[in-house]
Amino acid sequence: MSKTKEELLEPLGNIVKDVILTDVAPDDLLIESGLVDSLTAVDIVLAVQAAYGCKIPPTEIEEHLESLNALAAFVEENQTA
């Protein structure tokens, strides 16, 4: 069963926290603020892909990792696992 955006926020937040070692709020700007750089972005994308079966195209990583809310919205629409 697919999860809603609201249901995805906590587990996705845990994925992000495991990679960047800090808690983030749903609206925190991840890349723009410097919390996530190109290397940690790849780690997050790979973890999300493994957990939810959705691939984030390389040209769309910055858009979908703008915030936890943006990531949850993408996963909600594209999850297969």
mmCIF file with all atom_site columns, N, CA and C in Angstrom:
data_model
loop_
_atom_site.group_PDB
_atom_site.id
_atom_site.type_symbol
_atom_site.label_atom_id
_atom_site.label_alt_id
_atom_site.label_comp_id
_atom_site.label_asym_id
_atom_site.label_entity_id
_atom_site.label_seq_id
_atom_site.pdbx_PDB_ins_code
_atom_site.Cartn_x
_atom_site.Cartn_y
_atom_site.Cartn_z
_atom_site.occupancy
_atom_site.B_iso_or_equiv
_atom_site.pdbx_formal_charge
_atom_site.auth_seq_id
_atom_site.auth_comp_id
_atom_site.auth_asym_id
_atom_site.auth_atom_id
_atom_site.pdbx_PDB_model_num
ATOM 1   N N  . MET A 1 1  ? 0.829  -1.181 0.000   1.00 0.00 ? 1  MET A N  1
ATOM 2   C CA . MET A 1 1  ? 0.000  0.000  0.000   1.00 0.00 ? 1  MET A CA 1
ATOM 3   C C  . MET A 1 1  ? 0.879  1.252  0.000   1.00 0.00 ? 1  MET A C  1
ATOM 4   N N  . SER A 1 2  ? 0.560  2.183  -0.849  1.00 0.00 ? 2  SER A N  1
ATOM 5   C CA . SER A 1 2  ? 1.329  3.418  -0.946  1.00 0.00 ? 2  SER A CA 1
ATOM 6   C C  . SER A 1 2  ? 1.086  4.303  0.272   1.00 0.00 ? 2  SER A C  1
ATOM 7   N N  . LYS A 1 3  ? 2.111  5.004  0.661   1.00 0.00 ? 3  LYS A N  1
ATOM 8   C CA . LYS A 1 3  ? 2.006  5.914  1.792   1.00 0.00 ? 3  LYS A CA 1
ATOM 9   C C  . LYS A 1 3  ? 1.736  7.326  1.296   1.00 0.00 ? 3  LYS A C  1
ATOM 10  N N  . THR A 1 4  ? 1.040  8.100  2.128   1.00 0.00 ? 4  THR A N  1
ATOM 11  C CA . THR A 1 4  ? 0.764  9.493  1.800   1.00 0.00 ? 4  THR A CA 1
ATOM 12  C C  . THR A 1 4  ? 1.983  10.346 2.150   1.00 0.00 ? 4  THR A C  1
ATOM 13  N N  . LYS A 1 5  ? 1.967  11.562 1.658   1.00 0.00 ? 5  LYS A N  1
ATOM 14  C CA . LYS A 1 5  ? 3.061  12.494 1.934   1.00 0.00 ? 5  LYS A CA 1
ATOM 15  C C  . LYS A 1 5  ? 3.278  12.641 3.438   1.00 0.00 ? 5  LYS A C  1
ATOM 16  N N  . GLU A 1 6  ? 2.185  12.762 4.181   1.00 0.00 ? 6  GLU A N  1
ATOM 17  C CA . GLU A 1 6  ? 2.290  12.931 5.625   1.00 0.00 ? 6  GLU A CA 1
ATOM 18  C C  . GLU A 1 6  ? 2.908  11.696 6.282   1.00 0.00 ? 6  GLU A C  1
ATOM 19  N N  . GLU A 1 7  ? 2.550  10.517 5.799   1.00 0.00 ? 7  GLU A N  1
ATOM 20  C CA . GLU A 1 7  ? 3.107  9.275  6.339   1.00 0.00 ? 7  GLU A CA 1
ATOM 21  C C  . GLU A 1 7  ? 4.579  9.101  5.965   1.00 0.00 ? 7  GLU A C  1
ATOM 22  N N  . LEU A 1 8  ? 4.995  9.736  4.890   1.00 0.00 ? 8  LEU A N  1
ATOM 23  C CA . LEU A 1 8  ? 6.374  9.612  4.414   1.00 0.00 ? 8  LEU A CA 1
ATOM 24  C C  . LEU A 1 8  ? 7.343  10.553 5.120   1.00 0.00 ? 8  LEU A C  1
ATOM 25  N N  . LEU A 1 9  ? 6.838  11.633 5.715   1.00 0.00 ? 9  LEU A N  1
ATOM 26  C CA . LEU A 1 9  ? 7.733  12.639 6.284   1.00 0.00 ? 9  LEU A CA 1
ATOM 27  C C  . LEU A 1 9  ? 8.671  12.064 7.348   1.00 0.00 ? 9  LEU A C  1
ATOM 28  N N  . GLU A 1 10 ? 8.158  11.258 8.259   1.00 0.00 ? 10 GLU A N  1
ATOM 29  C CA . GLU A 1 10 ? 9.021  10.723 9.317   1.00 0.00 ? 10 GLU A CA 1
ATOM 30  C C  . GLU A 1 10 ? 10.076 9.754  8.782   1.00 0.00 ? 10 GLU A C  1
ATOM 31  N N  . PRO A 1 11 ? 9.686  8.729  7.998   1.00 0.00 ? 11 PRO A N  1
ATOM 32  C CA . PRO A 1 11 ? 10.736 7.823  7.510   1.00 0.00 ? 11 PRO A CA 1
ATOM 33  C C  . PRO A 1 11 ? 11.732 8.501  6.570   1.00 0.00 ? 11 PRO A C  1
ATOM 34  N N  . LEU A 1 12 ? 11.269 9.441  5.746   1.00 0.00 ? 12 LEU A N  1
ATOM 35  C CA . LEU A 1 12 ? 12.206 10.166 4.882   1.00 0.00 ? 12 LEU A CA 1
ATOM 36  C C  . LEU A 1 12 ? 13.102 11.076 5.713   1.00 0.00 ? 12 LEU A C  1
ATOM 37  N N  . GLY A 1 13 ? 12.540 11.672 6.749   1.00 0.00 ? 13 GLY A N  1
ATOM 38  C CA . GLY A 1 13 ? 13.345 12.485 7.658   1.00 0.00 ? 13 GLY A CA 1
ATOM 39  C C  . GLY A 1 13 ? 14.432 11.656 8.319   1.00 0.00 ? 13 GLY A C  1
ATOM 40  N N  . ASN A 1 14 ? 14.103 10.405 8.641   1.00 0.00 ? 14 ASN A N  1
ATOM 41  C CA . ASN A 1 14 ? 15.101 9.505  9.233   1.00 0.00 ? 14 ASN A CA 1
ATOM 42  C C  . ASN A 1 14 ? 16.204 9.164  8.236   1.00 0.00 ? 14 ASN A C  1
ATOM 43  N N  . ILE A 1 15 ? 15.833 8.973  6.964   1.00 0.00 ? 15 ILE A N  1
ATOM 44  C CA . ILE A 1 15 ? 16.842 8.716  5.927   1.00 0.00 ? 15 ILE A CA 1
ATOM 45  C C  . ILE A 1 15 ? 17.787 9.907  5.821   1.00 0.00 ? 15 ILE A C  1
ATOM 46  N N  . VAL A 1 16 ? 17.212 11.104 5.741   1.00 0.00 ? 16 VAL A N  1
ATOM 47  C CA . VAL A 1 16 ? 18.032 12.315 5.630   1.00 0.00 ? 16 VAL A CA 1
ATOM 48  C C  . VAL A 1 16 ? 18.913 12.463 6.872   1.00 0.00 ? 16 VAL A C  1
ATOM 49  N N  . LYS A 1 17 ? 18.338 12.249 8.048   1.00 0.00 ? 17 LYS A N  1
ATOM 50  C CA . LYS A 1 17 ? 19.105 12.369 9.298   1.00 0.00 ? 17 LYS A CA 1
ATOM 51  C C  . LYS A 1 17 ? 20.261 11.375 9.338   1.00 0.00 ? 17 LYS A C  1
ATOM 52  N N  . ASP A 1 18 ? 20.020 10.153 8.881   1.00 0.00 ? 18 ASP A N  1
ATOM 53  C CA . ASP A 1 18 ? 21.082 9.146  8.865   1.00 0.00 ? 18 ASP A CA 1
ATOM 54  C C  . ASP A 1 18 ? 22.250 9.562  7.970   1.00 0.00 ? 18 ASP A C  1
ATOM 55  N N  . VAL A 1 19 ? 21.948 10.323 6.919   1.00 0.00 ? 19 VAL A N  1
ATOM 56  C CA . VAL A 1 19 ? 22.997 10.748 5.980   1.00 0.00 ? 19 VAL A CA 1
ATOM 57  C C  . VAL A 1 19 ? 23.703 12.012 6.463   1.00 0.00 ? 19 VAL A C  1
ATOM 58  N N  . ILE A 1 20 ? 22.931 13.023 6.884   1.00 0.00 ? 20 ILE A N  1
ATOM 59  C CA . ILE A 1 20 ? 23.558 14.304 7.236   1.00 0.00 ? 20 ILE A CA 1
ATOM 60  C C  . ILE A 1 20 ? 23.778 14.482 8.738   1.00 0.00 ? 20 ILE A C  1
ATOM 61  N N  . LEU A 1 21 ? 23.306 13.509 9.525   1.00 0.00 ? 21 LEU A N  1
ATOM 62  C CA . LEU A 1 21 ? 23.528 13.486 10.972  1.00 0.00 ? 21 LEU A CA 1
ATOM 63  C C  . LEU A 1 21 ? 22.929 14.675 11.712  1.00 0.00 ? 21 LEU A C  1
ATOM 64  N N  . THR A 1 22 ? 21.811 15.170 11.218  1.00 0.00 ? 22 THR A N  1
ATOM 65  C CA . THR A 1 22 ? 21.087 16.232 11.913  1.00 0.00 ? 22 THR A CA 1
ATOM 66  C C  . THR A 1 22 ? 19.612 16.141 11.563  1.00 0.00 ? 22 THR A C  1
ATOM 67  N N  . ASP A 1 23 ? 18.770 16.551 12.500  1.00 0.00 ? 23 ASP A N  1
ATOM 68  C CA . ASP A 1 23 ? 17.330 16.568 12.249  1.00 0.00 ? 23 ASP A CA 1
ATOM 69  C C  . ASP A 1 23 ? 16.983 17.717 11.315  1.00 0.00 ? 23 ASP A C  1
ATOM 70  N N  . VAL A 1 24 ? 15.978 17.494 10.471  1.00 0.00 ? 24 VAL A N  1
ATOM 71  C CA . VAL A 1 24 ? 15.492 18.559 9.594   1.00 0.00 ? 24 VAL A CA 1
ATOM 72  C C  . VAL A 1 24 ? 13.976 18.647 9.716   1.00 0.00 ? 24 VAL A C  1
ATOM 73  N N  . ALA A 1 25 ? 13.471 19.858 9.615   1.00 0.00 ? 25 ALA A N  1
ATOM 74  C CA . ALA A 1 25 ? 12.028 20.093 9.602   1.00 0.00 ? 25 ALA A CA 1
ATOM 75  C C  . ALA A 1 25 ? 11.531 19.941 8.168   1.00 0.00 ? 25 ALA A C  1
ATOM 76  N N  . PRO A 1 26 ? 10.243 19.676 7.997   1.00 0.00 ? 26 PRO A N  1
ATOM 77  C CA . PRO A 1 26 ? 9.705  19.461 6.645   1.00 0.00 ? 26 PRO A CA 1
ATOM 78  C C  . PRO A 1 26 ? 9.971  20.599 5.659   1.00 0.00 ? 26 PRO A C  1
ATOM 79  N N  . ASP A 1 27 ? 10.059 21.835 6.153   1.00 0.00 ? 27 ASP A N  1
ATOM 80  C CA . ASP A 1 27 ? 10.256 22.972 5.252   1.00 0.00 ? 27 ASP A CA 1
ATOM 81  C C  . ASP A 1 27 ? 11.694 23.479 5.191   1.00 0.00 ? 27 ASP A C  1
ATOM 82  N N  . ASP A 1 28 ? 12.607 22.849 5.918   1.00 0.00 ? 28 ASP A N  1
ATOM 83  C CA . ASP A 1 28 ? 14.011 23.277 5.860   1.00 0.00 ? 28 ASP A CA 1
ATOM 84  C C  . ASP A 1 28 ? 14.547 23.121 4.439   1.00 0.00 ? 28 ASP A C  1
ATOM 85  N N  . LEU A 1 29 ? 15.256 24.135 3.972   1.00 0.00 ? 29 LEU A N  1
ATOM 86  C CA . LEU A 1 29 ? 15.878 24.064 2.653   1.00 0.00 ? 29 LEU A CA 1
ATOM 87  C C  . LEU A 1 29 ? 17.144 23.224 2.776   1.00 0.00 ? 29 LEU A C  1
ATOM 88  N N  . LEU A 1 30 ? 17.163 22.108 2.087   1.00 0.00 ? 30 LEU A N  1
ATOM 89  C CA . LEU A 1 30 ? 18.256 21.157 2.258   1.00 0.00 ? 30 LEU A CA 1
ATOM 90  C C  . LEU A 1 30 ? 19.503 21.545 1.481   1.00 0.00 ? 30 LEU A C  1
ATOM 91  N N  . ILE A 1 31 ? 19.380 21.715 0.178   1.00 0.00 ? 31 ILE A N  1
ATOM 92  C CA . ILE A 1 31 ? 20.545 22.019 -0.654  1.00 0.00 ? 31 ILE A CA 1
ATOM 93  C C  . ILE A 1 31 ? 20.914 23.493 -0.543  1.00 0.00 ? 31 ILE A C  1
ATOM 94  N N  . GLU A 1 32 ? 19.913 24.357 -0.653  1.00 0.00 ? 32 GLU A N  1
ATOM 95  C CA . GLU A 1 32 ? 20.168 25.801 -0.635  1.00 0.00 ? 32 GLU A CA 1
ATOM 96  C C  . GLU A 1 32 ? 20.853 26.246 0.658   1.00 0.00 ? 32 GLU A C  1
ATOM 97  N N  . SER A 1 33 ? 20.501 25.619 1.773   1.00 0.00 ? 33 SER A N  1
ATOM 98  C CA . SER A 1 33 ? 21.079 25.999 3.064   1.00 0.00 ? 33 SER A CA 1
ATOM 99  C C  . SER A 1 33 ? 22.453 25.381 3.300   1.00 0.00 ? 33 SER A C  1
ATOM 100 N N  . GLY A 1 34 ? 22.816 24.404 2.465   1.00 0.00 ? 34 GLY A N  1
ATOM 101 C CA . GLY A 1 34 ? 24.090 23.730 2.635   1.00 0.00 ? 34 GLY A CA 1
ATOM 102 C C  . GLY A 1 34 ? 24.025 22.493 3.515   1.00 0.00 ? 34 GLY A C  1
ATOM 103 N N  . LEU A 1 35 ? 22.833 22.153 4.016   1.00 0.00 ? 35 LEU A N  1
ATOM 104 C CA . LEU A 1 35 ? 22.692 20.927 4.811   1.00 0.00 ? 35 LEU A CA 1
ATOM 105 C C  . LEU A 1 35 ? 23.029 19.691 3.981   1.00 0.00 ? 35 LEU A C  1
ATOM 106 N N  . VAL A 1 36 ? 22.688 19.749 2.690   1.00 0.00 ? 36 VAL A N  1
ATOM 107 C CA . VAL A 1 36 ? 22.936 18.636 1.772   1.00 0.00 ? 36 VAL A CA 1
ATOM 108 C C  . VAL A 1 36 ? 23.823 19.134 0.642   1.00 0.00 ? 36 VAL A C  1
ATOM 109 N N  . ASP A 1 37 ? 24.937 18.442 0.409   1.00 0.00 ? 37 ASP A N  1
ATOM 110 C CA . ASP A 1 37 ? 25.794 18.769 -0.728  1.00 0.00 ? 37 ASP A CA 1
ATOM 111 C C  . ASP A 1 37 ? 25.643 17.678 -1.783  1.00 0.00 ? 37 ASP A C  1
ATOM 112 N N  . SER A 1 38 ? 26.434 17.744 -2.828  1.00 0.00 ? 38 SER A N  1
ATOM 113 C CA . SER A 1 38 ? 26.259 16.796 -3.934  1.00 0.00 ? 38 SER A CA 1
ATOM 114 C C  . SER A 1 38 ? 26.501 15.347 -3.507  1.00 0.00 ? 38 SER A C  1
ATOM 115 N N  . LEU A 1 39 ? 27.450 15.127 -2.629  1.00 0.00 ? 39 LEU A N  1
ATOM 116 C CA . LEU A 1 39 ? 27.734 13.756 -2.191  1.00 0.00 ? 39 LEU A CA 1
ATOM 117 C C  . LEU A 1 39 ? 26.636 13.204 -1.293  1.00 0.00 ? 39 LEU A C  1
ATOM 118 N N  . THR A 1 40 ? 26.181 14.017 -0.347  1.00 0.00 ? 40 THR A N  1
ATOM 119 C CA . THR A 1 40 ? 25.108 13.539 0.529   1.00 0.00 ? 40 THR A CA 1
ATOM 120 C C  . THR A 1 40 ? 23.798 13.423 -0.235  1.00 0.00 ? 40 THR A C  1
ATOM 121 N N  . ALA A 1 41 ? 23.613 14.253 -1.255  1.00 0.00 ? 41 ALA A N  1
ATOM 122 C CA . ALA A 1 41 ? 22.408 14.142 -2.086  1.00 0.00 ? 41 ALA A CA 1
ATOM 123 C C  . ALA A 1 41 ? 22.352 12.775 -2.754  1.00 0.00 ? 41 ALA A C  1
ATOM 124 N N  . VAL A 1 42 ? 23.480 12.313 -3.260  1.00 0.00 ? 42 VAL A N  1
ATOM 125 C CA . VAL A 1 42 ? 23.525 10.992 -3.902  1.00 0.00 ? 42 VAL A CA 1
ATOM 126 C C  . VAL A 1 42 ? 23.200 9.902  -2.884  1.00 0.00 ? 42 VAL A C  1
ATOM 127 N N  . ASP A 1 43 ? 23.737 10.013 -1.678  1.00 0.00 ? 43 ASP A N  1
ATOM 128 C CA . ASP A 1 43 ? 23.442 9.024  -0.636  1.00 0.00 ? 43 ASP A CA 1
ATOM 129 C C  . ASP A 1 43 ? 21.952 8.996  -0.303  1.00 0.00 ? 43 ASP A C  1
ATOM 130 N N  . ILE A 1 44 ? 21.337 10.163 -0.209  1.00 0.00 ? 44 ILE A N  1
ATOM 131 C CA . ILE A 1 44 ? 19.902 10.243 0.084   1.00 0.00 ? 44 ILE A CA 1
ATOM 132 C C  . ILE A 1 44 ? 19.100 9.642  -1.054  1.00 0.00 ? 44 ILE A C  1
ATOM 133 N N  . VAL A 1 45 ? 19.441 9.997  -2.282  1.00 0.00 ? 45 VAL A N  1
ATOM 134 C CA . VAL A 1 45 ? 18.724 9.480  -3.455  1.00 0.00 ? 45 VAL A CA 1
ATOM 135 C C  . VAL A 1 45 ? 18.805 7.956  -3.501  1.00 0.00 ? 45 VAL A C  1
ATOM 136 N N  . LEU A 1 46 ? 19.974 7.394  -3.266  1.00 0.00 ? 46 LEU A N  1
ATOM 137 C CA . LEU A 1 46 ? 20.130 5.934  -3.294  1.00 0.00 ? 46 LEU A CA 1
ATOM 138 C C  . LEU A 1 46 ? 19.321 5.262  -2.185  1.00 0.00 ? 46 LEU A C  1
ATOM 139 N N  . ALA A 1 47 ? 19.298 5.861  -1.006  1.00 0.00 ? 47 ALA A N  1
ATOM 140 C CA . ALA A 1 47 ? 18.528 5.293  0.106   1.00 0.00 ? 47 ALA A CA 1
ATOM 141 C C  . ALA A 1 47 ? 17.032 5.358  -0.170  1.00 0.00 ? 47 ALA A C  1
ATOM 142 N N  . VAL A 1 48 ? 16.574 6.466  -0.741  1.00 0.00 ? 48 VAL A N  1
ATOM 143 C CA . VAL A 1 48 ? 15.153 6.609  -1.087  1.00 0.00 ? 48 VAL A CA 1
ATOM 144 C C  . VAL A 1 48 ? 14.784 5.610  -2.174  1.00 0.00 ? 48 VAL A C  1
ATOM 145 N N  . GLN A 1 49 ? 15.648 5.455  -3.147  1.00 0.00 ? 49 GLN A N  1
ATOM 146 C CA . GLN A 1 49 ? 15.404 4.495  -4.228  1.00 0.00 ? 49 GLN A CA 1
ATOM 147 C C  . GLN A 1 49 ? 15.295 3.079  -3.665  1.00 0.00 ? 49 GLN A C  1
ATOM 148 N N  . ALA A 1 50 ? 16.178 2.717  -2.755  1.00 0.00 ? 50 ALA A N  1
ATOM 149 C CA . ALA A 1 50 ? 16.148 1.378  -2.164  1.00 0.00 ? 50 ALA A CA 1
ATOM 150 C C  . ALA A 1 50 ? 14.895 1.162  -1.325  1.00 0.00 ? 50 ALA A C  1
ATOM 151 N N  . ALA A 1 51 ? 14.481 2.185  -0.599  1.00 0.00 ? 51 ALA A N  1
ATOM 152 C CA . ALA A 1 51 ? 13.339 2.043  0.306   1.00 0.00 ? 51 ALA A CA 1
ATOM 153 C C  . ALA A 1 51 ? 11.994 2.101  -0.402  1.00 0.00 ? 51 ALA A C  1
ATOM 154 N N  . TYR A 1 52 ? 11.892 2.919  -1.452  1.00 0.00 ? 52 TYR A N  1
ATOM 155 C CA . TYR A 1 52 ? 10.585 3.175  -2.065  1.00 0.00 ? 52 TYR A CA 1
ATOM 156 C C  . TYR A 1 52 ? 10.506 2.832  -3.543  1.00 0.00 ? 52 TYR A C  1
ATOM 157 N N  . GLY A 1 53 ? 11.612 2.413  -4.134  1.00 0.00 ? 53 GLY A N  1
ATOM 158 C CA . GLY A 1 53 ? 11.588 1.989  -5.527  1.00 0.00 ? 53 GLY A CA 1
ATOM 159 C C  . GLY A 1 53 ? 11.407 3.092  -6.540  1.00 0.00 ? 53 GLY A C  1
ATOM 160 N N  . CYS A 1 54 ? 11.587 4.332  -6.128  1.00 0.00 ? 54 CYS A N  1
ATOM 161 C CA . CYS A 1 54 ? 11.422 5.427  -7.092  1.00 0.00 ? 54 CYS A CA 1
ATOM 162 C C  . CYS A 1 54 ? 12.782 6.051  -7.397  1.00 0.00 ? 54 CYS A C  1
ATOM 163 N N  . LYS A 1 55 ? 13.030 6.255  -8.667  1.00 0.00 ? 55 LYS A N  1
ATOM 164 C CA . LYS A 1 55 ? 14.294 6.834  -9.109  1.00 0.00 ? 55 LYS A CA 1
ATOM 165 C C  . LYS A 1 55 ? 14.120 8.326  -9.348  1.00 0.00 ? 55 LYS A C  1
ATOM 166 N N  . ILE A 1 56 ? 15.016 9.102  -8.785  1.00 0.00 ? 56 ILE A N  1
ATOM 167 C CA . ILE A 1 56 ? 15.023 10.540 -9.019  1.00 0.00 ? 56 ILE A CA 1
ATOM 168 C C  . ILE A 1 56 ? 16.037 10.798 -10.124 1.00 0.00 ? 56 ILE A C  1
ATOM 169 N N  . PRO A 1 57 ? 15.577 11.296 -11.274 1.00 0.00 ? 57 PRO A N  1
ATOM 170 C CA . PRO A 1 57 ? 16.514 11.580 -12.363 1.00 0.00 ? 57 PRO A CA 1
ATOM 171 C C  . PRO A 1 57 ? 17.580 12.592 -11.909 1.00 0.00 ? 57 PRO A C  1
ATOM 172 N N  . PRO A 1 58 ? 18.824 12.404 -12.332 1.00 0.00 ? 58 PRO A N  1
ATOM 173 C CA . PRO A 1 58 ? 19.897 13.309 -11.905 1.00 0.00 ? 58 PRO A CA 1
ATOM 174 C C  . PRO A 1 58 ? 19.595 14.786 -12.143 1.00 0.00 ? 58 PRO A C  1
ATOM 175 N N  . THR A 1 59 ? 18.893 15.086 -13.219 1.00 0.00 ? 59 THR A N  1
ATOM 176 C CA . THR A 1 59 ? 18.582 16.486 -13.519 1.00 0.00 ? 59 THR A CA 1
ATOM 177 C C  . THR A 1 59 ? 17.504 17.053 -12.604 1.00 0.00 ? 59 THR A C  1
ATOM 178 N N  . GLU A 1 60 ? 16.857 16.195 -11.806 1.00 0.00 ? 60 GLU A N  1
ATOM 179 C CA . GLU A 1 60 ? 15.776 16.646 -10.928 1.00 0.00 ? 60 GLU A CA 1
ATOM 180 C C  . GLU A 1 60 ? 16.123 16.542 -9.443  1.00 0.00 ? 60 GLU A C  1
ATOM 181 N N  . ILE A 1 61 ? 17.347 16.149 -9.127  1.00 0.00 ? 61 ILE A N  1
ATOM 182 C CA . ILE A 1 61 ? 17.724 15.959 -7.723  1.00 0.00 ? 61 ILE A CA 1
ATOM 183 C C  . ILE A 1 61 ? 17.570 17.249 -6.932  1.00 0.00 ? 61 ILE A C  1
ATOM 184 N N  . GLU A 1 62 ? 18.075 18.346 -7.445  1.00 0.00 ? 62 GLU A N  1
ATOM 185 C CA . GLU A 1 62 ? 17.998 19.611 -6.709  1.00 0.00 ? 62 GLU A CA 1
ATOM 186 C C  . GLU A 1 62 ? 16.552 20.006 -6.434  1.00 0.00 ? 62 GLU A C  1
ATOM 187 N N  . GLU A 1 63 ? 15.681 19.789 -7.408  1.00 0.00 ? 63 GLU A N  1
ATOM 188 C CA . GLU A 1 63 ? 14.259 20.122 -7.246  1.00 0.00 ? 63 GLU A CA 1
ATOM 189 C C  . GLU A 1 63 ? 13.611 19.272 -6.152  1.00 0.00 ? 63 GLU A C  1
ATOM 190 N N  . HIS A 1 64 ? 13.848 17.966 -6.189  1.00 0.00 ? 64 HIS A N  1
ATOM 191 C CA . HIS A 1 64 ? 13.167 17.065 -5.263  1.00 0.00 ? 64 HIS A CA 1
ATOM 192 C C  . HIS A 1 64 ? 13.828 16.995 -3.890  1.00 0.00 ? 64 HIS A C  1
ATOM 193 N N  . LEU A 1 65 ? 15.041 17.488 -3.774  1.00 0.00 ? 65 LEU A N  1
ATOM 194 C CA . LEU A 1 65 ? 15.692 17.576 -2.471  1.00 0.00 ? 65 LEU A CA 1
ATOM 195 C C  . LEU A 1 65 ? 15.701 19.011 -1.951  1.00 0.00 ? 65 LEU A C  1
ATOM 196 N N  . GLU A 1 66 ? 14.823 19.838 -2.495  1.00 0.00 ? 66 GLU A N  1
ATOM 197 C CA . GLU A 1 66 ? 14.722 21.212 -2.006  1.00 0.00 ? 66 GLU A CA 1
ATOM 198 C C  . GLU A 1 66 ? 14.396 21.215 -0.511  1.00 0.00 ? 66 GLU A C  1
ATOM 199 N N  . SER A 1 67 ? 13.469 20.348 -0.118  1.00 0.00 ? 67 SER A N  1
ATOM 200 C CA . SER A 1 67 ? 13.064 20.217 1.281   1.00 0.00 ? 67 SER A CA 1
ATOM 201 C C  . SER A 1 67 ? 12.532 18.810 1.499   1.00 0.00 ? 67 SER A C  1
ATOM 202 N N  . LEU A 1 68 ? 12.308 18.477 2.745   1.00 0.00 ? 68 LEU A N  1
ATOM 203 C CA . LEU A 1 68 ? 11.719 17.181 3.071   1.00 0.00 ? 68 LEU A CA 1
ATOM 204 C C  . LEU A 1 68 ? 10.308 17.081 2.495   1.00 0.00 ? 68 LEU A C  1
ATOM 205 N N  . ASN A 1 69 ? 9.571  18.192 2.517   1.00 0.00 ? 69 ASN A N  1
ATOM 206 C CA . ASN A 1 69 ? 8.232  18.209 1.915   1.00 0.00 ? 69 ASN A CA 1
ATOM 207 C C  . ASN A 1 69 ? 8.292  17.907 0.421   1.00 0.00 ? 69 ASN A C  1
ATOM 208 N N  . ALA A 1 70 ? 9.249  18.494 -0.274  1.00 0.00 ? 70 ALA A N  1
ATOM 209 C CA . ALA A 1 70 ? 9.386  18.256 -1.717  1.00 0.00 ? 70 ALA A CA 1
ATOM 210 C C  . ALA A 1 70 ? 9.740  16.797 -1.984  1.00 0.00 ? 70 ALA A C  1
ATOM 211 N N  . LEU A 1 71 ? 10.617 16.238 -1.177  1.00 0.00 ? 71 LEU A N  1
ATOM 212 C CA . LEU A 1 71 ? 11.004 14.839 -1.339  1.00 0.00 ? 71 LEU A CA 1
ATOM 213 C C  . LEU A 1 71 ? 9.813  13.919 -1.075  1.00 0.00 ? 71 LEU A C  1
ATOM 214 N N  . ALA A 1 72 ? 9.054  14.201 -0.026  1.00 0.00 ? 72 ALA A N  1
ATOM 215 C CA . ALA A 1 72 ? 7.883  13.376 0.300   1.00 0.00 ? 72 ALA A CA 1
ATOM 216 C C  . ALA A 1 72 ? 6.838  13.443 -0.805  1.00 0.00 ? 72 ALA A C  1
ATOM 217 N N  . ALA A 1 73 ? 6.649  14.616 -1.394  1.00 0.00 ? 73 ALA A N  1
ATOM 218 C CA . ALA A 1 73 ? 5.686  14.751 -2.495  1.00 0.00 ? 73 ALA A CA 1
ATOM 219 C C  . ALA A 1 73 ? 6.126  13.919 -3.693  1.00 0.00 ? 73 ALA A C  1
ATOM 220 N N  . PHE A 1 74 ? 7.420  13.943 -4.004  1.00 0.00 ? 74 PHE A N  1
ATOM 221 C CA . PHE A 1 74 ? 7.929  13.146 -5.122  1.00 0.00 ? 74 PHE A CA 1
ATOM 222 C C  . PHE A 1 74 ? 7.741  11.657 -4.853  1.00 0.00 ? 74 PHE A C  1
ATOM 223 N N  . VAL A 1 75 ? 8.117  11.209 -3.666  1.00 0.00 ? 75 VAL A N  1
ATOM 224 C CA . VAL A 1 75 ? 8.003  9.785  -3.334  1.00 0.00 ? 75 VAL A CA 1
ATOM 225 C C  . VAL A 1 75 ? 6.541  9.351  -3.339  1.00 0.00 ? 75 VAL A C  1
ATOM 226 N N  . GLU A 1 76 ? 5.662  10.189 -2.816  1.00 0.00 ? 76 GLU A N  1
ATOM 227 C CA . GLU A 1 76 ? 4.231  9.855  -2.808  1.00 0.00 ? 76 GLU A CA 1
ATOM 228 C C  . GLU A 1 76 ? 3.735  9.554  -4.220  1.00 0.00 ? 76 GLU A C  1
ATOM 229 N N  . GLU A 1 77 ? 4.176  10.329 -5.182  1.00 0.00 ? 77 GLU A N  1
ATOM 230 C CA . GLU A 1 77 ? 3.727  10.168 -6.567  1.00 0.00 ? 77 GLU A CA 1
ATOM 231 C C  . GLU A 1 77 ? 4.434  9.041  -7.308  1.00 0.00 ? 77 GLU A C  1
ATOM 232 N N  . ASN A 1 78 ? 5.617  8.646  -6.861  1.00 0.00 ? 78 ASN A N  1
ATOM 233 C CA . ASN A 1 78 ? 6.447  7.725  -7.650  1.00 0.00 ? 78 ASN A CA 1
ATOM 234 C C  . ASN A 1 78 ? 6.833  6.430  -6.948  1.00 0.00 ? 78 ASN A C  1
ATOM 235 N N  . GLN A 1 79 ? 6.373  6.203  -5.735  1.00 0.00 ? 79 GLN A N  1
ATOM 236 C CA . GLN A 1 79 ? 6.787  4.998  -5.004  1.00 0.00 ? 79 GLN A CA 1
ATOM 237 C C  . GLN A 1 79 ? 6.255  3.731  -5.662  1.00 0.00 ? 79 GLN A C  1
ATOM 238 N N  . THR A 1 80 ? 7.097  2.711  -5.667  1.00 0.00 ? 80 THR A N  1
ATOM 239 C CA . THR A 1 80 ? 6.690  1.419  -6.220  1.00 0.00 ? 80 THR A CA 1
ATOM 240 C C  . THR A 1 80 ? 6.911  0.292  -5.222  1.00 0.00 ? 80 THR A C  1
ATOM 241 N N  . ALA A 1 81 ? 7.652  0.568  -4.165  1.00 0.00 ? 81 ALA A N  1
ATOM 242 C CA . ALA A 1 81 ? 7.942  -0.491 -3.178  1.00 0.00 ? 81 ALA A CA 1
ATOM 243 C C  . ALA A 1 81 ? 7.013  -0.376 -1.993  1.00 0.00 ? 81 ALA A C  1
#
